[in-house]
Tab-separated table of C-alpha atoms in Angstrom:
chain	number	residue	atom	x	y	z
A	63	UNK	CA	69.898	-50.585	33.292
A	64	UNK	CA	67.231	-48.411	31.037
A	65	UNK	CA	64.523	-50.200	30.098
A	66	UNK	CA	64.926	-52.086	26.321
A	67	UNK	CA	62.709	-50.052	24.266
A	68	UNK	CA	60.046	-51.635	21.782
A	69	UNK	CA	61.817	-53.051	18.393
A	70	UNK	CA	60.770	-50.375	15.856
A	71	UNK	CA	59.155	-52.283	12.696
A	72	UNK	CA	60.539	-52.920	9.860
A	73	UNK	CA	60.119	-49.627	6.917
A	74	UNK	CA	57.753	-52.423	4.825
A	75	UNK	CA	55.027	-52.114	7.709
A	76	UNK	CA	54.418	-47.401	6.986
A	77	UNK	CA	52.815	-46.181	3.980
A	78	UNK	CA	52.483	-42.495	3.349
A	79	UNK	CA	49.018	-40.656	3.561
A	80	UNK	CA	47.727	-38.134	1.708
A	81	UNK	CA	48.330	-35.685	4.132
A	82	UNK	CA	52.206	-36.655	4.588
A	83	UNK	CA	51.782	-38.398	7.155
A	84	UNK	CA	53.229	-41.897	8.631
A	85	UNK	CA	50.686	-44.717	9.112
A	86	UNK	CA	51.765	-47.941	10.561
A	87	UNK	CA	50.098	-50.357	8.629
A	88	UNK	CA	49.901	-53.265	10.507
A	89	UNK	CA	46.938	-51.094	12.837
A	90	UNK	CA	45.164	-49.771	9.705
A	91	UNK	CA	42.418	-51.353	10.316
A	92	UNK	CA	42.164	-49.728	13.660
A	93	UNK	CA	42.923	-46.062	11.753
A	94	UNK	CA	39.680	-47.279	9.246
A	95	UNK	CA	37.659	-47.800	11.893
A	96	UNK	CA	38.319	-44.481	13.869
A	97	UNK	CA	38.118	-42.041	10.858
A	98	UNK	CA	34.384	-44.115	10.291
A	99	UNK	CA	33.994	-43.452	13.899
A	100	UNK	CA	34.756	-39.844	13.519
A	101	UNK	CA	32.554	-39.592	10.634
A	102	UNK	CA	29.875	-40.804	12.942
A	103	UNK	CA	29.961	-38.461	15.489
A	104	UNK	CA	30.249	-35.804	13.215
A	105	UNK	CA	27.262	-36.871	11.281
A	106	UNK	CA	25.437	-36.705	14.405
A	107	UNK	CA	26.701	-33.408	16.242
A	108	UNK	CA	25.157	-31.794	12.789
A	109	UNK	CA	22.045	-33.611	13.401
A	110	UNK	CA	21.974	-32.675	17.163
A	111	UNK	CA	22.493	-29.013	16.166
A	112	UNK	CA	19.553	-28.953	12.959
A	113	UNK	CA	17.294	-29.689	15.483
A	114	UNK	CA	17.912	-26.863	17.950
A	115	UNK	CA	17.806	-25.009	14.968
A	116	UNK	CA	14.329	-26.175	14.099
A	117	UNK	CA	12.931	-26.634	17.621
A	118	UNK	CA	14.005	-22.860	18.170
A	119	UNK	CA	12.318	-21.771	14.871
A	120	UNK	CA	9.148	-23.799	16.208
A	121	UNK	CA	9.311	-21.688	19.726
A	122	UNK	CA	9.518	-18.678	17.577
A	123	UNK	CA	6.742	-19.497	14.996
A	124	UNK	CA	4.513	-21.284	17.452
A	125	UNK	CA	4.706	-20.014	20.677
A	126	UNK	CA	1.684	-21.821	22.409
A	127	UNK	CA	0.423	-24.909	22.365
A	128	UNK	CA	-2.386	-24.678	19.858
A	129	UNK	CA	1.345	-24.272	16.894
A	130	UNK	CA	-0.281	-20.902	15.997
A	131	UNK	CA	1.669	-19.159	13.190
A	132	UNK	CA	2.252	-15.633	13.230
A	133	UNK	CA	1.283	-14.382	9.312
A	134	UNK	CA	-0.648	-12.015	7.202
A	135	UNK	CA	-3.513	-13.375	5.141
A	136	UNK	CA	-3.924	-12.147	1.748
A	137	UNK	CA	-6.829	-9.916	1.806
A	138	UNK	CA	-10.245	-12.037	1.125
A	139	UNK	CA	-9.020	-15.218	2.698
A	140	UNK	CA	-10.431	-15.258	6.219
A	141	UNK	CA	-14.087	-14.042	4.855
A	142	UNK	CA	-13.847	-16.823	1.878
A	143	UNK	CA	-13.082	-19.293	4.278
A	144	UNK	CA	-15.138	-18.504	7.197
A	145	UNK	CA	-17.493	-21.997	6.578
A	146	UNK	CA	-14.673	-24.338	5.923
A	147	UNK	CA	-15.336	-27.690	8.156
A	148	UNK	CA	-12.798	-29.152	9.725
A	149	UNK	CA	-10.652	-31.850	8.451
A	150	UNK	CA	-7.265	-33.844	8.592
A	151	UNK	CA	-5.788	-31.964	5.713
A	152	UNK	CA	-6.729	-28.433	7.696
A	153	UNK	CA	-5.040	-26.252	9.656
A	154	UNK	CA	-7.028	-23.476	12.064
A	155	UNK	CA	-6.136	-19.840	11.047
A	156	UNK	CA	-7.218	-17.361	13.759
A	157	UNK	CA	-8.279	-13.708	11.845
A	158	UNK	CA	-9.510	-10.840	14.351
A	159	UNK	CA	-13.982	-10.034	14.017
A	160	UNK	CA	-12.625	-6.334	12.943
A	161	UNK	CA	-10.810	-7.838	9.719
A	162	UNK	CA	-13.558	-10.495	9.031
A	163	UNK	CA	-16.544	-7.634	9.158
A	164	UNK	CA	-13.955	-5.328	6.892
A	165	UNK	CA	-13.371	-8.083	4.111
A	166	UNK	CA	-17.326	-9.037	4.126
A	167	UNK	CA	-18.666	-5.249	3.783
A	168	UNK	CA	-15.623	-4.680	1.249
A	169	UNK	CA	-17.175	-7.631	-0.584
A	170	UNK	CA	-20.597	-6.087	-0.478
A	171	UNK	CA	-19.299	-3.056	-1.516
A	172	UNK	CA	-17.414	-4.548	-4.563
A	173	UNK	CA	-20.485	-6.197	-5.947
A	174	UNK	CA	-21.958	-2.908	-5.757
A	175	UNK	CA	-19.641	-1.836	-7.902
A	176	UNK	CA	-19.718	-4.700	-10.464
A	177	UNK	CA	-23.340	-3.232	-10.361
A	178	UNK	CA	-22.719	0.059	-11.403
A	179	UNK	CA	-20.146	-0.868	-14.406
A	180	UNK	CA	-22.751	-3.003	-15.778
A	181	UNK	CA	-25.762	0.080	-15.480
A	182	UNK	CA	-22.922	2.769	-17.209
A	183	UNK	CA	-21.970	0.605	-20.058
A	184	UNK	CA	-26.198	0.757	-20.648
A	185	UNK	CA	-26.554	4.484	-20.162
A	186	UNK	CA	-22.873	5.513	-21.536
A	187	UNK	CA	-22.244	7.418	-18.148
A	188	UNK	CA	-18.567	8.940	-17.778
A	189	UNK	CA	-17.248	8.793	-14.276
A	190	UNK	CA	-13.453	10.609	-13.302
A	191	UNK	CA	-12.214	10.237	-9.870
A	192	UNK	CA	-9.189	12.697	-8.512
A	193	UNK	CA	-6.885	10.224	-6.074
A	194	UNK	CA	-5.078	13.081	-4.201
A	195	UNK	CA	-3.550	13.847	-0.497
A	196	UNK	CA	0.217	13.077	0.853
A	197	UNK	CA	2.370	10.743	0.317
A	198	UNK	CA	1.441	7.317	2.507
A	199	UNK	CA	-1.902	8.974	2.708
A	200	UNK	CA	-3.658	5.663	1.051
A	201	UNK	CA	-4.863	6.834	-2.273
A	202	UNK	CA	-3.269	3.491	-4.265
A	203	UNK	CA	-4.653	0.989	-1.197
A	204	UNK	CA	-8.353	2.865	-2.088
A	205	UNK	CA	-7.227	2.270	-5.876
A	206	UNK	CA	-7.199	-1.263	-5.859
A	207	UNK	CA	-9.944	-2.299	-4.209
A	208	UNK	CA	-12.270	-0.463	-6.155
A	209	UNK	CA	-10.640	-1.787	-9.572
A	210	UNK	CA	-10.429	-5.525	-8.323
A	211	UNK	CA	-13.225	-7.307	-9.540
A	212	UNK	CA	-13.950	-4.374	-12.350
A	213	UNK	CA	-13.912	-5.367	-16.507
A	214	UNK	CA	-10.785	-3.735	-17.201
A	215	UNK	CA	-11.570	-2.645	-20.420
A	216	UNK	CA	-14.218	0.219	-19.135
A	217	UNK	CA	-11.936	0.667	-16.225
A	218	UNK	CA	-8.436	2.430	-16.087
A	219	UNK	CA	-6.117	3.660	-13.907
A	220	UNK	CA	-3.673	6.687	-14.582
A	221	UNK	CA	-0.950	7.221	-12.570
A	222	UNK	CA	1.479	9.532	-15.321
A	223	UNK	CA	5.063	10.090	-14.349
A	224	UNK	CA	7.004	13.299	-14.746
A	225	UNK	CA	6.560	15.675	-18.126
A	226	UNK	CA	8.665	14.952	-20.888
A	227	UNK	CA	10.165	17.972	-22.206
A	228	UNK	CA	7.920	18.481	-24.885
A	229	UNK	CA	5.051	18.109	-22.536
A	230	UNK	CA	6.369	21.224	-20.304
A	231	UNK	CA	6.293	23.101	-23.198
A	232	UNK	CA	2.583	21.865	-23.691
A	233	UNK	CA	-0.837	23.407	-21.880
A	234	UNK	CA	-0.271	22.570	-19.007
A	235	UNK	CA	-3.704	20.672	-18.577
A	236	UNK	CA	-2.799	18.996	-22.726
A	237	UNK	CA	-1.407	15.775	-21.666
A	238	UNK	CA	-4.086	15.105	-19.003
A	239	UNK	CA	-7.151	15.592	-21.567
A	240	UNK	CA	-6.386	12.257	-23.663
A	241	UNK	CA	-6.788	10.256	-20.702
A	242	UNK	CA	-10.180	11.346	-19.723
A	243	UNK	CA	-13.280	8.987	-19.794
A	244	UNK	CA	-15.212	7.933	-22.792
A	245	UNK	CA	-18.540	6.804	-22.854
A	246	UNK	CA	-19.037	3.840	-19.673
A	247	UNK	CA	-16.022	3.821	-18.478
A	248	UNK	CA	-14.794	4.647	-14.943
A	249	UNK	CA	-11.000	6.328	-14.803
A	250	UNK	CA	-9.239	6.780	-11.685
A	251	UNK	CA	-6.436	9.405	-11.334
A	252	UNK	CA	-3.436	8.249	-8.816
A	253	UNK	CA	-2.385	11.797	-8.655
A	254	UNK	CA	-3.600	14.512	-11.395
A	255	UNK	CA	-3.562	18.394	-12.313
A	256	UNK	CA	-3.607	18.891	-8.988
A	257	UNK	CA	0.121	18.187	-8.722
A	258	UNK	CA	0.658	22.599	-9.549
A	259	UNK	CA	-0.960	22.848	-6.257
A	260	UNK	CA	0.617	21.040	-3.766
A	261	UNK	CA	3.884	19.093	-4.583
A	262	UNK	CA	5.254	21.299	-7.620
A	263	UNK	CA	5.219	24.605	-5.764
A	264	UNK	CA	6.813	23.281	-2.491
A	265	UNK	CA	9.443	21.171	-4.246
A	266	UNK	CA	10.336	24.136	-6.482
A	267	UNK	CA	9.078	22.062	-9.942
A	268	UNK	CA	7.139	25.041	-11.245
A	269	UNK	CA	7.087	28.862	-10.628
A	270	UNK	CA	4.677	30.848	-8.395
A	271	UNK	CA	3.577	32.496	-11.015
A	272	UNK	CA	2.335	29.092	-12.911
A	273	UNK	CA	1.033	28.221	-9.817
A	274	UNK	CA	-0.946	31.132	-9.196
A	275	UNK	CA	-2.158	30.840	-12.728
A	276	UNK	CA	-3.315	26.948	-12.194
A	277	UNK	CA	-5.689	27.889	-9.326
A	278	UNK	CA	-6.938	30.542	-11.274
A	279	UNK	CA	-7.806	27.904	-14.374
A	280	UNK	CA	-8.650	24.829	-12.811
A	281	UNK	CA	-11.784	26.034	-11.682
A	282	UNK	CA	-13.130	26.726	-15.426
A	283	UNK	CA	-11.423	23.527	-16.401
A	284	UNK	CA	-13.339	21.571	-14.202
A	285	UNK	CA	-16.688	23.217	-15.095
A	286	UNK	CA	-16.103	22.612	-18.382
A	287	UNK	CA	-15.561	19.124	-17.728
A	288	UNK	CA	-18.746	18.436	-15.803
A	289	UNK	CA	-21.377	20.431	-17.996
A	290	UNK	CA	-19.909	18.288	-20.733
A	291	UNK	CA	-21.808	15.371	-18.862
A	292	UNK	CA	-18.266	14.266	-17.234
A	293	UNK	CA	-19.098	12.800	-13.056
A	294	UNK	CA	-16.116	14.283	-11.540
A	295	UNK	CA	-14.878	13.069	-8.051
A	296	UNK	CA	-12.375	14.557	-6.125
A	297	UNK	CA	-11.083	12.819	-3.072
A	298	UNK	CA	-8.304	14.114	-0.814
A	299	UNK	CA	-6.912	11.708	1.108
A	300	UNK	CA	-5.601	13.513	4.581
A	301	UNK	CA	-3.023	11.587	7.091
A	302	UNK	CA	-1.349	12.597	10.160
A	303	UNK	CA	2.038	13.435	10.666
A	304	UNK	CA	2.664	10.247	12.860
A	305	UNK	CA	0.692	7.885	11.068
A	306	UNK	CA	2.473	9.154	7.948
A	307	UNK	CA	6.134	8.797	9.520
A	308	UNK	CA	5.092	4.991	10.823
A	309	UNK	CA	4.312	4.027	6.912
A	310	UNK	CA	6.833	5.798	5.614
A	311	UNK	CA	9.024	2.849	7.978
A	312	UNK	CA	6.426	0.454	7.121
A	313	UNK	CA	8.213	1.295	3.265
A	314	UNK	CA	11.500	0.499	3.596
A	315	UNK	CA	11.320	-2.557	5.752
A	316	UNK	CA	8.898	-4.104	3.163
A	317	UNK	CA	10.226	-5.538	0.211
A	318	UNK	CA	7.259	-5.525	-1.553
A	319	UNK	CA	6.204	-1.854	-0.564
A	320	UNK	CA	10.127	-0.620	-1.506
A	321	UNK	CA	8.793	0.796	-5.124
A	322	UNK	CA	6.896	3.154	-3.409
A	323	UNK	CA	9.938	4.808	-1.792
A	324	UNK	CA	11.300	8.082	-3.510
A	325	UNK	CA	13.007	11.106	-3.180
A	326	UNK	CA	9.939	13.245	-3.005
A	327	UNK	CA	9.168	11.264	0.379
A	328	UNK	CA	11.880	11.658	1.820
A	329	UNK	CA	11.047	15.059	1.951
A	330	UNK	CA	7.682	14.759	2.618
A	331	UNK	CA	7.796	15.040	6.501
A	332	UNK	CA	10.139	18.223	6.596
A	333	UNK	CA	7.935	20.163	4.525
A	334	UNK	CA	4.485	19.245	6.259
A	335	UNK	CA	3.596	22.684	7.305
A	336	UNK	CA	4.925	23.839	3.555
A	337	UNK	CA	2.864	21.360	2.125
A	338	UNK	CA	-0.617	22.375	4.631
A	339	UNK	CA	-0.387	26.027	3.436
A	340	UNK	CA	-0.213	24.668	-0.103
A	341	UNK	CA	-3.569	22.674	0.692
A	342	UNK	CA	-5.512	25.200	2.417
A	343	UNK	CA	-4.530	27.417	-0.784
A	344	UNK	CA	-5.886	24.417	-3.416
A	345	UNK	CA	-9.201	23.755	-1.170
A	346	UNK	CA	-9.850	27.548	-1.253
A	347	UNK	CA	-9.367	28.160	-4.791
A	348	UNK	CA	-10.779	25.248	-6.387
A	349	UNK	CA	-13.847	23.981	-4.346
A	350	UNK	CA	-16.366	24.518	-5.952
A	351	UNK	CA	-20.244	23.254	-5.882
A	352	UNK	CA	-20.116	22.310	-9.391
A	353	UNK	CA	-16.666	20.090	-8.185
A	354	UNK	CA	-16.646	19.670	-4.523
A	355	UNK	CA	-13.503	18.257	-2.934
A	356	UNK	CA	-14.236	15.236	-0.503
A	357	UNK	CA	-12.144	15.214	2.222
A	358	UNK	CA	-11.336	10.862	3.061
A	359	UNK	CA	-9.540	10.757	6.892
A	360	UNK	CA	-7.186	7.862	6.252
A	361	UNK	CA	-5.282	7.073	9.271
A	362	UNK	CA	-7.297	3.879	9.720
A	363	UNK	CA	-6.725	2.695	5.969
A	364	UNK	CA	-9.848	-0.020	6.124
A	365	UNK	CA	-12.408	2.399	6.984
A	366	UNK	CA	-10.904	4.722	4.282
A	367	UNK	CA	-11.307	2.705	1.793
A	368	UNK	CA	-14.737	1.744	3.120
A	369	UNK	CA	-16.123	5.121	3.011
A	370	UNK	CA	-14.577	6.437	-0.369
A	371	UNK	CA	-16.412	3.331	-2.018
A	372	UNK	CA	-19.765	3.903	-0.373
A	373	UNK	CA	-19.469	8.056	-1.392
A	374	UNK	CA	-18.876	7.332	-5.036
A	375	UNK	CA	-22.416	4.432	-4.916
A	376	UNK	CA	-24.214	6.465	-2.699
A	377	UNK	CA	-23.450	9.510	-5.173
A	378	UNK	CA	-24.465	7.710	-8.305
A	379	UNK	CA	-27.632	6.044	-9.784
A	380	UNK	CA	-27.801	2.348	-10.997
A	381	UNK	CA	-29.978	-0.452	-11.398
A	382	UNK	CA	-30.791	-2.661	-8.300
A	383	UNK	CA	-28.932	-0.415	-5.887
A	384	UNK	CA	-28.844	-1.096	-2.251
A	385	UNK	CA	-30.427	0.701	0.735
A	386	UNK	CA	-29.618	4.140	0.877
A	387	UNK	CA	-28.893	3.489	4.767
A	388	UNK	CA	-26.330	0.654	3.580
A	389	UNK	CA	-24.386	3.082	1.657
A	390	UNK	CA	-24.474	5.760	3.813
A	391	UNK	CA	-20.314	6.724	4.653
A	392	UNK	CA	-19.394	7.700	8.182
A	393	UNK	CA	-19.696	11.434	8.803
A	394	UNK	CA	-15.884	11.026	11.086
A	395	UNK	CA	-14.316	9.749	8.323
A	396	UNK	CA	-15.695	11.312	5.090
A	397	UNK	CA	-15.590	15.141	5.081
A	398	UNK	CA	-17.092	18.098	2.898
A	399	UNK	CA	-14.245	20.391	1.731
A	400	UNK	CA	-16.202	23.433	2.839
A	401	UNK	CA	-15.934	21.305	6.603
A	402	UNK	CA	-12.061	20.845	5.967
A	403	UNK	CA	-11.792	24.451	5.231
A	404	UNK	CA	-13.574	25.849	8.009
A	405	UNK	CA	-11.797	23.680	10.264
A	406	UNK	CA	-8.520	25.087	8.811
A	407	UNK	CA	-9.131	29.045	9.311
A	408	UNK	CA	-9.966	28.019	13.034
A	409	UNK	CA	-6.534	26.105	13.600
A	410	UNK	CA	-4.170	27.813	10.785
A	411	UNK	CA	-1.734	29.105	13.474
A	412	UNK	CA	-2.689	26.002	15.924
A	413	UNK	CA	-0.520	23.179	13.381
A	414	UNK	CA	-0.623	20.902	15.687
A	415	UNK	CA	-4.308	20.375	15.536
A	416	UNK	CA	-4.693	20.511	11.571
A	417	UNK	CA	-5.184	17.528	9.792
A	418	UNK	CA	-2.702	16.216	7.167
């Protein structure tokens, strides 16, 4: 005989759940407590899982045992907290001696030129700086450290975008003129009139005729500007290919560098050897001893910047000036535009040993 099967209970004892389902209500306790239990383990397996989460983040952000963090300082910490004393509230940041000796002398250097602000606003002394070289080359970088600590009102920076089209119809040096310095102040040109020379003729923005004509003028522009009392600098910033191409990477992996990015250098590193003839052409032209071009070597950005500031204090009188010896820049990195241009006729048809 088959076995007697269990008496099936009575309809009264199922209820209907909210997902259609049959539950036998005389266990519900039991159901309670195994949907808590569930909750439980789920609760933890999320927990469980946070933590190898976090403990890999911690292998990845603290590799040894000392928890050292992998980050870049904002430029000034390290040398502004050099003398900090330990405490419980303090965490050890580890900054290479090459970085601490750059932020100290860039310091030094600043004050200098807090120094020479105050002495032109007392003699009325008009000071114009030419920011020029490729793109990536480190003429913004150079930019801001010398306009940091500086009283903005005797200090501005002009960085003009493309001509409107009334301007193109203009002089072509018109809309430059207004910007020029007045009486103790110090203006700083991110780009200038030099743009004819170099990046309008090998992008195809002007003629070769206007271009011709600009190296023929800027010469007598330029003297006109210094015998009118005017301190003109004119710094070109040169890069190499490589170091150029790494930055140019550097750009578009940065989030806070992508601004910089445009269509111009894009271009920039299939017209180098367009863009060297264009330079050897400018340098020829338009140095002059009245305006001398200063040639900056910028693959190592730090001692670019370096040397630029000491060329423009070591250049200029002011009160309570440092040692001449202290302000001396580095003959490898700073560079005479006669220098550049020699160097250039011996290596025109060698391009793989002309600078950028």
């Amino acid at each position: 005989r088959p076995a007697k099967r269990a008496a099936i209970p009575p309809p009264a004892l199922f209820s209907l759940t909210k997902s259609g389902h049959l539950l036998y209500t005389a266990n519900a306790d039991f159901h309670q407590k195994n949907r808590a239990a569930h909750s439980c383990r789920k609760l933890r397996t999320g927990r469980k899982r946070m933590a190898e989460k976090n403990k890999k983040q911690d292998e990845t952000e603290a590799p040894d045992e000392t928890g050292a963090v992998d980050c870049k300082l904002q430029e000034g910490t390290a040398v502004r907290h050099k003398d900090e004393k330990k405490g419980k509230d303090k965490v050890a940041v580890w900054v290479s001696r090459k970085t601490l000796e750059y932020e100290i002398e860039l310091k030094k250097l600043q004050v200098e030129l807090m120094k020479l602000q105050q002495d032109m606003k007392k003699t009325g002394l008009r000071v114009l700086a030419i920011f020029e070289g490729r793109d990536a080359a480190g003429k913004g970088g150079t930019i801001k450290r010398i306009t940091t600590f500086l009283n903005p009102r005797n200090t501005r920076v002009v960085a003009l975008t493309a001509p409107s089209d009334k301007e193109v119809t203009q002089w072509y040096f018109q809309r430059y003129v207004p910007h020029l310095p007045a009486a103790g102040e110090l203006v700083l040109f991110d780009r200038s009139w030099y743009n004819r020379a170099m990046v309008e003729p090998v992008m195809g923005f002007c003629t070769d005729e206007q271009h011709k004509r600009f190296l023929k003028d800027v010469p007598l522009f330029e003297e006109m500007l210094v015998k009118d009392g005017i301190r003109l600098f004119k710094f070109y910033f040169s890069v190499s290919k490589e170091e150029q191409a790494k930055r140019f990477e550097s750009r578009k992996t940065d989030i806070l560098k992508q601004y910089k990015l445009s269509p111009v250098d894009n271009l920039a590193q299939t017209y180098w050897d367009q863009y060297t003839v264009k330079k050897f052409q400018m340098l020829n032209e338009s140095n002059r001893t009245i305006a001398p071009w200063t040639i900056i070597r910028s693959d190592d950005k730090k001692r670019a910047r370096l040397n630029c500031i000491r060329h423009i204090l070591a250049s200029l009188d002011y009160a309570d000036k440092l040692p001449e010896e202290e302000l001396r820049p580095d003959a490898k990195v700073v560079i005479s535009g006669i220098d550049e241009i020699k160097h250039m006729e011996r290596n025109l048809f060698k391009p793989e040993q002309l600078r950028g």
